[in-house]
Structures are given as structure tokens and as C-alpha cells.
Amino acid sequence: MSETLVLDRLDDWRRSHDCGALRASDVGSEVCLMGWAQFRRDHGGLIFIDLRDRGGLTQVVFCPEGSAEALERAHVLRTEYVLAVKGRVRPRPEGMANPGMPTGEIEVEITEFKLLNTAATPPFPIEDRIDASELLRLKYRYLDLRRPKLAGNLILRHHAVQSIRRYLDGLGFLEVETPVLTRSTPEGARDFLVPSRINNGSFYALPQSPQLFKQLLMMSGFDRYYQVVKCFRDEDLRADRQPEFTQVDIEMSFVDEEQIMGMAENMVRTMFKEAMDIALPDVFPRMTYADAIRDYGLDKPDVRFGLKLVDVTEVVRGSQFQVFAKAELVKGIRVAGGAALSRKEIDDLTEFVKIYGAKGLAWIKIKEGEWQSPFAKFLSDEERAGLAEAFGLEVGDIVFFQAGAAEMVNTALGYLRIQLGERFSLIPEGSFAPVWVTDFPLLEYDPEAKRFAAKHHPFTAPQSGHLEKLAEAPGQALSRAYDLVLNGNEIGGGSIRIHDRATQKAMFAALGIEDQEAEDKFGFLLKALEFGAPPHGGIAFGLDRLIMILAGAKSIRDVIAFPKTQKAMCLLTDAPAGVSAGQLRELGIKLRSRDKDKDKA
């Protein structure tokens, strides 16, 4: 039927309101609305349609009082047909108002309408309560974006970005665009490479961040810069990662950490208030990296709930339980009332920590008159007393332990802590707890590469007095870096930058980058540092992650218009895809089959 319908033209029709705008104060007004038919209810002598656009829903009614001709024609209308309607706003009949809808007090009595387009039956309902798979919704993303929740996320994103722009503009920042085609500087994640046709055999790289360009802008005298910018990283994906993502990138000259953190803190506070009317604390608390790892196991602590980690290495140092006795670090988490967990639930948690390199999960249930545990018999009375005091144990508690290398112990328990917080409903719903993490190590040892790597990036300045440690004890050098963490998510990270050539070369040397390699990769930066670079620093916010938290979404895919899957695929356009042999010839590229055995050889 839809193929034989004659579609109308808009001609001189003009939309007077969006579908979420009309209220009781508009009763009696003549209006023109345009949108999609969300729901259709045919009551014989009356046809009701909920008309939807990005503004919301308005109930329109085709009835003899409005137009018998329009009512007759309306029998062909179906879900997702595109309509333009004219009519008169009237109150809904007594008892029929819908307080759950902003437009729920009124309806529009239709006098005439135009059918602008028909629609095939959607592969899933265009409503928030659906059980369609994410893969199906990504394939039909243009339909998924019609759903009010997803559309609302993008509208929220728009308002948040506008708030950020207003704030920074008010402080005298300039928005400057930096190149998308640049050179590969493989320090960090893998680059996305772009072959050059004109310069055959050479490649551009898509930027992982505008880091070097924004520093060069500081050297150019543009002392307050920002950019809402696309960045690219060719890395394994998770729920909070995409191959292309958006940063709010900021850099300032003649400033210290306090000024940058104060500016950034107030920006986030302002954005939350303007975009969602959420009041964040007047002052964001701070903790050092060392304290974050000690108490929470992670450098992005979720401070909305307790369950702090407790170090009991010395308590069990000489234990007959050899897993504890020989471990570099032994830590535990006490869960009040957690002894009610079943063995299957504990087994599930054991499998969970294995994701983070743990071989298992030790535990003790505190019962009346006994400690239930596979290893409790190995604990001496003195060790039991020490553990009871360290954790403040009471009947009904459970304690989970992890023992081994410090990094594994902290990481496994850090993520277990979050899992337990969710399992026992310890995280206050709708709460927001920002915290600054400071005093990061400048370098961290990479056991695979057998060398030190930059904790943030190689342009981060060392703290006063720590430059000498780069050569003597690189693992002890602290940086002038700072991260802003919100609800266990790092939403922003920055640092004071190195602004002289000698310090930058010392940093490269500590990373094992020889002079010639430094010149080849970063010669333009080293040269620029010779021409009076000002002290400068900045911060970059992951916009997708920030909006995800603000919207209460589970994944950043829910706040990006056209995201990729966890395998970096675009199901809508089937990207990435092959290209023609002619295109490859122009680029001087020949493809070969990947033989894993040969690659290993």
C-alpha cells in the first residue's frame, strides 16, 4: 500500500512549534507540527497519533469536528510515516491527561495534514523499552537515534559542549584547529596510518592527541588555547573506548598546576550545572597517586563508597599459608554482612579477578565462633588477632584477599572492590564524586619492553628536585601531572609541560630514546624549545566519557552519534572495507596474506 500512496509537498507550510513545546497555555491556538508517527490508535470514529520529533511527543487527533476529510485520509497512516499537520490546540478530555508527558494536558485537533513520506516496518520499536540487540541497533543507527533516550543523550552532549565553549570563551581562550594529518610518533597506543599518494612510500598518522601542536601554539604566543577535537588510537577496545573519540583539549601559558586545576574544576562544575542542573562540590578533594593505589588499588578511585583496601603483608609475613608468606604484597577487602555470599557467588568473583592476572581469590567468612575458609587452619592465633584488628572484623563479615606482585594485587582488588560495591548496592544512585589524583610517577617500568615508559607522555615536567632522579632512580621521579576522576572514571588528565630543550632531552634519554632518534621523531619540538618557550601546561577531557557519566549511560557508544563496535567496525556503513586494486597501485601498496606462523618465524 505504501508504494502506491501519493506523497504531498510542503509548499508554503511552516512548522510553528516542535512536538514537545505545547502546553495548556496554548489551548485555542492554531498550530502546525511536523514529525513521525510514533503510535497510532484507530478508534473507528477517531484516530489518535503520537507525533514525534526531537523535541518530544504531541498527541494529535483526527476527528469529524476537525475535518471529516482528514479523518478519512488518516486511515492509511502507519508507524513512522512522516507527517505535517495543522490544527487547533484543545485540552484533553477530563481524566485523560497524562502527567508523565510535558504535553500531556493538551492534544491537537487536526484540520488538515500532508503525508510527506511512508516508512517500512522498523526492525525494532522506536521506543526506549526495547530488547533489540546492540548490533542490530548499530546497523540501523539512524532508527536507533530516533529513540527519545538516545536522542536525549546527543542533545545533552550539545548543551554540555556549548557550556564548555561559553566558559572558555569567557576566560579569553581561543579555539584553534590543529592538523589531522601529521607524522607518526609511536609513544603510546598504535597510530592509524594514512598512506600518501603524492609522497609515495610515506605515511601520515592520525593524531592520538594534539599534544605537540598545542605546545607549539604556546610557543607561538597563543597563551590560552582550546579545541573540541577528534583523536584516533588503534588499540583494543572496551565499553569506554573507541578508535576515534573526542577530547576537550586545553593549554595555557604562564601558569602552574593550581591555576590549571582551578580553571578545569570550575569548567566541569559549570557544565554540570548548566547542562543538567547538577551541583558538584564547591571544592574537589585531592589525593596522591600513592594514596589512591594504597586505599583503592587504582589510580582512578571511585570514592562514592568505602571498602578500602587494607595492607596486611606484615601481619601474615611468616604465615604457614605459603601464598601469603612469600608474597610481595598481601591486601584484603572487608565486606560487612558479606558472609551470606554463596559458594557459587564467590566462585564467580574468583573468575572475575582472573581477568586482571590473579590466579585465584582467598577469602574468610566470619561466623559465630569460627572462621570459615579453605586456608583458615594455616593461620596462627596471633595472625587471626592481627587480621581481626586490621579489618575491624565482626560476625557476618567476609574478607577477600589477594597476594602476589604489587601491581596485580592492587589492580585485581581495585576492580573487585567496584564489583562488590555494585553487588552490595553500596554506591549511592545518582551521586557524583569528583577527585583529583596528583603526584604521579613520571615513568613506569615496562617489563615487556624492558625499559621505562612515560606514565602520561614524554613531555610531562618532573617535580622540582626530581630531574636528577631520571638518571639515578627513574622509577622514583614524580611528575607535575594531575588527573580528574569522576565516579571511578578518569575524565581528564593533564600536566605542566617541559619547556626547555635540556630537560626534554634528559626525559628522552630516560626513555631510552637516543639523540638521533629524538631528532628524527621530535626534532621540530626540540628546535622550537630553543626559541623562548614559555612555562605552560594543560589538560584534556575525554568528552565521550564525560557525557556518558552525565547521561547515566552504560557505554560511550550511547552518547556518540555513529560509534564503532568493540571490534572497531561500523555496522551501518560496513567500514572498514576493501579498496580497489587501482587505489592500491596509486599508493604503491601491495597487500599480502597474513600467515601467523611465518610472522612468528
XYZ file of C-alpha atoms in Angstrom:
601
model
C 0.000 0.000 0.000
C 2.781 2.450 0.923
C 4.274 2.315 -2.591
C 1.049 3.487 -4.242
C 0.392 6.472 -1.960
C 0.880 9.933 -3.446
C 3.202 11.985 -1.243
C 2.455 15.634 -0.538
C 4.823 18.601 -0.792
C 5.290 21.113 1.986
C 4.850 24.111 -0.338
C 4.233 27.111 1.963
C 3.610 25.119 5.165
C 5.826 26.233 8.062
C 6.284 24.463 11.375
C 5.061 26.653 14.262
C 6.198 24.506 17.227
C 8.205 21.379 17.880
C 6.359 18.364 19.241
C 7.413 18.940 22.830
C 6.519 22.629 23.113
C 2.738 22.939 23.512
C 1.189 23.436 26.953
C -2.195 24.215 28.470
C -1.495 27.920 27.900
C -1.600 27.228 24.131
C -5.223 25.991 24.165
C -7.129 27.656 21.301
C -4.012 28.323 19.204
C -3.767 27.266 15.562
C -0.545 25.300 15.131
C 1.482 23.402 12.544
C 3.523 20.401 13.669
C 5.793 18.060 11.703
C 7.331 14.737 12.642
C 6.994 10.956 12.712
C 4.002 8.877 13.746
C 5.220 7.219 16.946
C 1.997 5.377 17.854
C -1.315 5.097 16.033
C -4.624 4.192 17.705
C -7.715 3.770 15.492
C -10.955 4.043 17.496
C -13.250 3.930 14.490
C -14.647 7.445 14.510
C -11.379 8.821 15.941
C -7.718 8.251 15.099
C -5.056 9.242 17.630
C -1.410 9.608 16.658
C 1.504 10.490 18.917
C 3.575 12.748 16.676
C 7.291 12.768 17.476
C 10.246 14.962 16.644
C 13.446 15.588 18.600
C 11.538 17.971 20.895
C 9.162 15.300 22.196
C 5.644 13.960 21.600
C 2.285 15.592 20.986
C -0.980 13.679 20.732
C -2.920 14.664 17.630
C -6.485 13.547 16.938
C -8.286 13.112 13.627
C -11.993 13.564 14.225
C -15.146 14.782 12.394
C -15.112 18.047 14.387
C -11.706 18.923 12.971
C -12.073 17.624 9.427
C -14.057 14.628 8.161
C -11.864 14.585 5.047
C -8.655 14.470 7.088
C -10.124 11.678 9.246
C -10.961 9.627 6.140
C -7.478 10.069 4.680
C -5.799 9.284 8.032
C -6.796 5.603 7.845
C -3.724 4.932 5.660
C -1.255 6.298 8.229
C 1.136 3.869 9.912
C 4.008 3.915 12.419
C 6.996 6.068 11.376
C 5.150 7.775 8.499
C 6.325 11.373 8.173
C 3.566 13.957 8.588
C 2.847 17.658 8.635
C -0.374 18.543 10.474
C -2.358 21.688 11.103
C -4.945 22.026 13.793
C -6.262 23.630 16.942
C -4.865 23.022 20.435
C -7.508 21.784 22.848
C -7.433 20.374 26.401
C -7.577 16.623 26.707
C -10.920 15.252 27.948
C -11.358 15.107 31.706
C -9.476 12.192 33.209
C -7.398 11.665 30.055
C -4.478 13.993 30.849
C -1.057 12.357 31.005
C 1.071 13.973 33.753
C 4.079 11.930 32.608
C 4.304 13.879 29.337
C 5.261 17.561 29.115
C 2.467 17.939 26.522
C 0.124 15.633 28.446
C -2.549 18.259 29.210
C -3.369 19.013 25.573
C -3.955 17.471 22.166
C -4.230 18.923 18.670
C -7.491 18.568 16.747
C -6.419 18.141 13.127
C -7.982 20.261 10.397
C -5.634 19.189 7.568
C -2.448 17.216 7.080
C 0.185 16.324 4.499
C 1.721 12.880 4.109
C 5.398 13.648 3.495
C 6.723 10.097 3.391
C 5.847 6.493 4.127
C 8.035 4.056 6.067
C 8.805 0.359 6.053
C 8.163 -1.535 9.281
C 11.192 -0.814 11.522
C 13.308 -3.820 12.594
C 12.714 -2.803 16.222
C 10.254 -0.495 18.015
C 11.246 3.184 18.091
C 10.875 3.497 21.851
C 13.143 3.302 24.891
C 11.811 -0.012 26.184
C 13.207 -2.423 23.604
C 15.133 -5.694 23.762
C 16.770 -5.485 20.340
C 20.461 -6.362 20.327
C 23.021 -3.573 20.191
C 24.414 -4.990 16.940
C 21.013 -4.677 15.265
C 20.575 -1.155 16.598
C 24.028 -0.130 15.345
C 23.209 -1.489 11.878
C 20.102 0.730 11.821
C 21.639 3.553 13.834
C 19.540 6.222 12.099
C 16.452 4.499 13.516
C 18.055 3.962 16.921
C 18.765 7.705 17.122
C 15.037 8.389 16.831
C 14.516 6.809 20.256
C 13.946 9.537 22.882
C 16.656 8.293 25.264
C 19.395 8.164 22.646
C 18.301 11.421 21.044
C 18.303 12.979 24.502
C 21.901 11.882 25.037
C 23.026 13.726 21.901
C 21.021 16.812 22.847
C 22.659 16.705 26.293
C 26.046 16.401 24.603
C 25.312 19.516 22.541
C 24.331 21.541 25.608
C 27.402 20.349 27.525
C 29.762 21.335 24.708
C 28.109 24.735 24.347
C 28.523 25.310 28.082
C 32.223 24.440 27.839
C 32.713 26.776 24.881
C 30.962 29.644 26.647
C 33.028 29.118 29.775
C 36.372 29.031 27.980
C 35.467 31.920 25.709
C 34.650 33.965 28.810
C 38.176 33.321 30.108
C 39.823 34.532 26.913
C 40.641 31.151 25.349
C 40.957 30.876 21.562
C 39.614 27.851 19.699
C 42.323 26.823 17.215
C 42.186 23.816 14.883
C 45.287 21.618 14.630
C 46.213 19.187 11.814
C 44.549 15.800 11.405
C 47.237 14.540 9.028
C 50.516 14.561 10.943
C 53.545 12.308 11.479
C 53.754 9.114 13.454
C 55.417 9.446 16.860
C 54.921 5.952 18.305
C 54.958 6.725 22.034
C 51.762 5.243 23.455
C 48.986 3.458 21.556
C 49.305 2.432 17.911
C 48.777 5.129 15.315
C 46.282 4.953 12.492
C 48.457 5.381 9.388
C 47.386 7.120 6.179
C 49.471 6.391 3.043
C 50.478 9.394 0.933
C 49.832 9.113 -2.824
C 51.911 12.186 -3.648
C 54.837 11.188 -1.422
C 54.875 7.532 -2.341
C 56.113 5.235 0.421
C 55.496 7.816 3.145
C 52.688 7.880 5.645
C 50.735 10.381 7.670
C 49.360 9.424 11.082
C 46.026 10.457 12.545
C 46.639 12.275 15.846
C 46.264 10.437 19.138
C 46.029 13.932 20.626
C 47.009 17.458 19.545
C 49.683 17.443 22.279
C 52.684 18.706 20.296
C 50.708 21.226 18.258
C 49.116 22.795 21.319
C 52.540 23.139 22.905
C 53.781 24.785 19.709
C 50.836 27.188 19.931
C 52.046 28.202 23.389
C 55.476 28.851 21.875
C 53.711 30.924 19.203
C 52.236 33.257 21.829
C 48.641 31.957 21.809
C 48.648 31.686 25.576
C 45.128 30.288 26.006
C 44.046 27.603 23.534
C 41.278 25.038 23.401
C 39.770 22.700 20.856
C 36.918 20.178 20.736
C 38.880 17.715 18.650
C 38.704 14.231 17.144
C 41.542 11.910 18.167
C 42.424 8.410 16.987
C 44.018 5.369 18.626
C 44.416 1.947 17.069
C 44.014 -0.085 20.246
C 41.966 -2.906 21.702
C 38.510 -1.665 22.596
C 36.324 -1.803 25.701
C 32.986 -0.309 26.652
C 34.664 3.039 27.301
C 36.986 3.054 24.257
C 36.532 3.873 20.584
C 39.083 4.046 17.748
C 38.003 7.650 17.232
C 36.986 9.784 20.165
C 36.531 13.434 21.109
C 38.642 15.474 23.503
C 38.196 18.899 25.004
C 41.826 19.935 24.674
C 43.142 22.906 26.697
C 46.553 24.561 27.076
C 47.700 27.676 28.963
C 50.956 29.626 29.300
C 52.496 31.292 32.385
C 50.549 29.098 34.802
C 51.123 26.421 37.423
C 49.150 23.328 38.423
C 46.846 25.206 40.776
C 45.683 27.614 38.078
C 45.004 24.877 35.526
C 43.233 22.635 38.012
C 41.147 25.557 39.288
C 40.102 26.523 35.763
C 39.271 22.917 34.812
C 37.417 22.201 38.046
C 35.183 25.220 37.623
C 34.576 24.327 33.965
C 33.271 20.880 34.910
C 31.212 22.352 37.767
C 29.685 24.956 35.423
C 28.937 22.407 32.705
C 27.165 20.033 35.113
C 25.043 22.877 36.454
C 24.105 24.351 33.070
C 23.569 21.069 31.207
C 21.819 19.004 33.917
C 21.269 21.335 36.894
C 23.582 19.130 38.981
C 25.571 20.855 41.719
C 29.059 19.416 42.174
C 31.090 20.186 45.347
C 32.480 23.699 45.729
C 35.940 22.182 46.142
C 37.030 18.896 44.583
C 39.041 16.757 47.026
C 42.572 15.640 46.177
C 44.663 12.566 46.839
C 48.094 11.490 45.757
C 48.672 8.639 43.344
C 50.336 6.661 46.158
C 47.289 7.084 48.418
C 44.912 6.114 45.613
C 46.804 2.887 44.957
C 47.125 2.164 48.683
C 43.434 2.599 49.521
C 41.645 1.830 46.256
C 44.112 -0.211 44.179
C 43.575 2.009 41.113
C 44.678 5.478 40.063
C 41.056 6.276 39.171
C 39.344 5.671 42.529
C 35.581 5.637 42.919
C 35.218 7.484 46.216
C 31.413 7.286 46.386
C 31.649 4.314 48.770
C 34.051 2.715 51.250
C 35.548 -0.787 51.071
C 39.098 0.490 51.207
C 41.908 -1.990 50.675
C 43.930 -2.968 53.754
C 47.605 -3.959 53.587
C 48.238 -6.983 55.827
C 51.573 -8.076 54.353
C 53.407 -7.772 57.664
C 50.614 -9.421 59.635
C 50.995 -12.654 57.638
C 54.671 -12.371 56.738
C 55.668 -15.609 58.492
C 52.398 -17.459 57.921
C 52.218 -21.202 57.319
C 49.966 -20.328 54.390
C 52.735 -20.101 51.812
C 50.724 -17.992 49.334
C 50.785 -15.218 51.946
C 54.215 -15.863 53.420
C 56.161 -15.421 50.183
C 54.088 -12.656 48.568
C 55.454 -9.217 47.775
C 52.110 -7.738 48.861
C 49.034 -9.094 50.662
C 45.884 -6.974 50.769
C 42.264 -7.548 51.592
C 38.765 -6.064 51.432
C 36.279 -6.480 54.265
C 32.594 -6.575 53.289
C 30.258 -6.121 56.239
C 27.477 -8.722 56.087
C 29.144 -10.407 53.123
C 29.271 -13.852 54.746
C 25.865 -14.520 53.178
C 27.503 -14.905 49.760
C 27.092 -18.380 48.319
C 29.995 -20.501 47.142
C 28.873 -20.007 43.549
C 28.917 -16.227 44.005
C 32.421 -16.449 45.437
C 33.488 -18.664 42.527
C 32.120 -16.059 40.100
C 34.171 -13.363 41.838
C 37.221 -15.613 41.630
C 36.804 -15.890 37.868
C 36.359 -12.127 37.690
C 39.714 -11.294 39.313
C 41.490 -13.691 36.954
C 40.819 -11.125 34.207
C 43.375 -8.924 35.971
C 46.119 -11.537 36.307
C 45.113 -13.100 39.620
C 45.454 -16.877 39.952
C 42.649 -17.124 42.468
C 40.877 -15.371 45.337
C 41.353 -16.188 49.018
C 38.516 -15.495 51.445
C 37.406 -15.853 55.064
C 33.825 -15.814 56.360
C 33.472 -14.677 59.973
C 30.881 -16.921 61.591
C 29.799 -17.141 65.222
C 32.652 -18.935 66.962
C 34.594 -19.861 63.810
C 36.324 -18.604 60.676
C 35.224 -20.433 57.547
C 37.911 -20.549 54.879
C 39.917 -23.072 52.852
C 43.105 -21.717 54.472
C 41.942 -20.682 57.978
C 43.620 -23.757 59.522
C 47.023 -22.350 58.487
C 46.554 -19.121 60.448
C 48.032 -18.822 63.947
C 46.129 -17.204 66.820
C 48.447 -14.201 66.527
C 47.728 -13.857 62.796
C 43.994 -14.140 63.409
C 44.175 -11.405 66.021
C 46.208 -9.202 63.688
C 43.729 -9.644 60.816
C 40.743 -9.042 63.112
C 42.297 -5.774 64.286
C 43.428 -4.643 60.815
C 39.972 -5.126 59.274
C 37.781 -4.497 62.333
C 36.129 -7.877 61.771
C 32.653 -8.693 63.077
C 30.408 -11.733 62.822
C 28.755 -11.873 59.383
C 31.689 -10.279 57.537
C 33.663 -11.707 54.648
C 37.213 -10.714 53.721
C 38.678 -11.206 50.257
C 42.466 -11.446 49.941
C 44.883 -11.141 47.073
C 48.603 -11.929 47.324
C 51.478 -11.657 44.881
C 53.133 -8.939 42.830
C 52.044 -5.469 43.976
C 50.644 -4.310 40.619
C 48.499 -7.422 40.181
C 47.253 -7.324 43.795
C 46.220 -3.681 43.604
C 44.610 -3.974 40.164
C 42.663 -7.167 40.900
C 41.380 -5.935 44.265
C 40.697 -2.466 42.872
C 38.297 -3.829 40.284
C 36.902 -6.406 42.725
C 36.093 -3.517 45.061
C 33.936 -1.897 42.360
C 32.238 -5.226 41.648
C 31.445 -5.648 45.349
C 30.190 -2.069 45.623
C 27.668 -2.787 42.870
C 26.804 -6.266 44.198
C 26.002 -4.942 47.698
C 24.337 -1.699 46.498
C 26.919 0.461 48.258
C 27.105 3.096 45.504
C 24.575 5.917 46.045
C 22.380 6.170 42.966
C 22.604 9.458 41.092
C 25.639 10.637 43.062
C 28.737 12.316 41.623
C 32.067 12.295 43.437
C 34.953 14.049 41.661
C 38.507 13.774 42.964
C 41.892 14.995 41.741
C 44.746 12.490 41.704
C 48.205 14.091 41.809
C 51.894 13.269 42.258
C 52.040 10.556 39.627
C 55.274 8.726 38.889
C 56.978 10.336 35.914
C 57.946 6.939 34.477
C 56.818 3.344 34.858
C 58.762 0.222 34.004
C 57.550 -1.809 31.025
C 58.634 -5.424 31.686
C 57.920 -6.489 28.095
C 59.983 -3.713 26.517
C 62.463 -3.918 29.416
C 62.690 -0.169 29.720
C 60.921 2.749 31.346
C 57.959 4.398 29.628
C 56.234 7.702 30.339
C 53.344 7.350 32.795
C 51.439 10.109 30.958
C 53.535 11.243 27.990
C 57.195 12.176 27.455
C 56.519 15.922 27.547
C 55.419 15.984 31.199
C 57.644 18.032 33.513
C 59.262 16.422 36.583
C 58.594 17.869 40.023
C 61.154 20.220 41.498
C 64.256 18.280 42.507
C 63.210 15.155 40.614
C 65.028 15.838 37.327
C 68.194 14.292 38.743
C 66.312 11.083 39.545
C 65.699 10.448 35.843
C 69.248 9.167 35.537
C 69.798 7.859 39.077
C 66.424 6.296 40.051
C 63.913 6.855 37.231
C 61.178 4.875 38.968
C 61.210 7.313 41.916
C 60.826 10.529 39.903
C 57.465 12.236 40.353
C 55.721 14.313 37.714
C 53.756 17.549 37.678
C 50.744 15.642 36.366
C 47.144 15.576 37.591
C 44.063 13.563 36.642
C 40.441 14.408 37.353
C 38.466 11.295 38.262
C 34.673 11.105 38.475
C 32.835 8.056 39.822
C 35.798 5.805 39.107
C 36.376 7.131 35.594
C 39.279 9.284 34.515
C 37.552 12.168 32.737
C 40.538 14.465 32.346
C 44.293 14.338 32.548
C 46.999 16.935 32.218
C 50.344 18.224 33.366
C 52.804 21.060 33.391
C 54.987 20.549 30.300
C 58.722 20.549 29.827
C 59.603 23.932 28.315
C 63.371 23.741 27.803
C 65.480 21.619 25.446
C 67.888 20.225 28.065
C 65.134 18.785 30.272
C 63.300 17.380 27.270
C 66.471 15.622 26.071
C 67.016 14.234 29.587
C 63.469 12.855 29.506
C 64.061 11.224 26.125
C 67.304 9.692 27.445
C 65.476 8.213 30.456
C 63.038 6.610 27.996
C 65.878 5.056 26.025
C 65.431 7.401 23.073
C 68.878 8.139 21.625
C 69.807 11.610 20.371
C 69.428 10.719 16.685
C 66.062 9.057 17.229
C 64.923 12.096 19.234
C 65.936 14.379 16.369
C 64.210 12.162 13.813
C 60.942 11.993 15.739
C 60.838 15.246 17.693
C 63.430 17.499 16.101
C 60.847 20.182 15.327
C 59.854 20.321 19.013
C 63.436 20.399 20.265
C 64.217 23.231 17.839
C 61.133 25.182 18.972
C 62.245 24.853 22.599
C 65.351 26.880 21.720
C 63.334 29.996 20.851
C 61.941 31.136 24.183
C 59.199 28.662 25.078
C 57.059 29.948 27.975
C 56.216 27.803 31.005
C 52.969 26.106 30.034
C 50.630 23.258 30.859
C 47.181 21.976 30.127
C 44.586 19.295 30.415
C 42.435 17.209 28.077
C 38.975 15.867 28.889
C 37.500 12.754 27.300
C 34.212 14.261 26.157
C 32.554 10.933 25.321
C 33.261 9.504 28.763
C 32.226 12.713 30.490
C 28.857 12.759 28.697
C 28.403 9.034 29.373
C 28.618 9.705 33.113
C 26.430 12.804 32.899
C 23.744 10.908 30.953
C 23.888 7.821 33.172
C 24.696 5.678 30.121
C 26.438 2.303 30.311
C 28.742 2.821 27.338
C 30.199 5.747 25.407
C 28.528 4.210 22.344
C 25.265 5.533 23.777
C 26.471 9.154 23.571
C 28.166 9.043 20.142
C 26.037 9.529 17.044
C 27.674 6.853 14.898
C 30.003 4.697 17.037
C 32.053 1.625 16.166
C 31.607 -1.808 17.708
C 34.095 -3.350 20.127
C 35.820 -4.779 17.043
C 36.184 -1.260 15.581
C 33.541 -1.949 12.910
C 30.853 0.417 11.684
C 27.882 -1.875 11.064
C 25.937 0.922 9.397
C 28.432 1.522 6.571
C 30.368 -1.780 6.774
C 33.620 0.062 7.456
C 36.469 -0.726 7.315
C 36.211 -2.192 3.820
C 38.486 -3.210 0.969
C 39.574 -0.787 -1.746
C 40.165 -1.277 -5.428
C 43.414 -2.563 -6.930
C 43.720 0.775 -8.740
C 43.676 2.719 -5.498
C 46.358 0.477 -4.038
C 48.542 0.909 -7.148
C 48.283 4.690 -6.836
C 49.541 4.426 -3.259
C 52.308 1.973 -4.117
C 50.828 -0.620 -1.750
C 50.645 -4.359 -2.296
C 48.632 -6.494 0.106
C 49.823 -9.873 1.293
C 48.086 -12.630 3.232
C 48.936 -12.739 6.895
C 50.478 -16.098 7.754
C 50.753 -16.226 11.539
C 53.333 -18.992 11.509
C 55.561 -17.068 9.100
C 55.054 -13.876 11.105
C 56.226 -15.652 14.237
C 59.262 -17.007 12.421
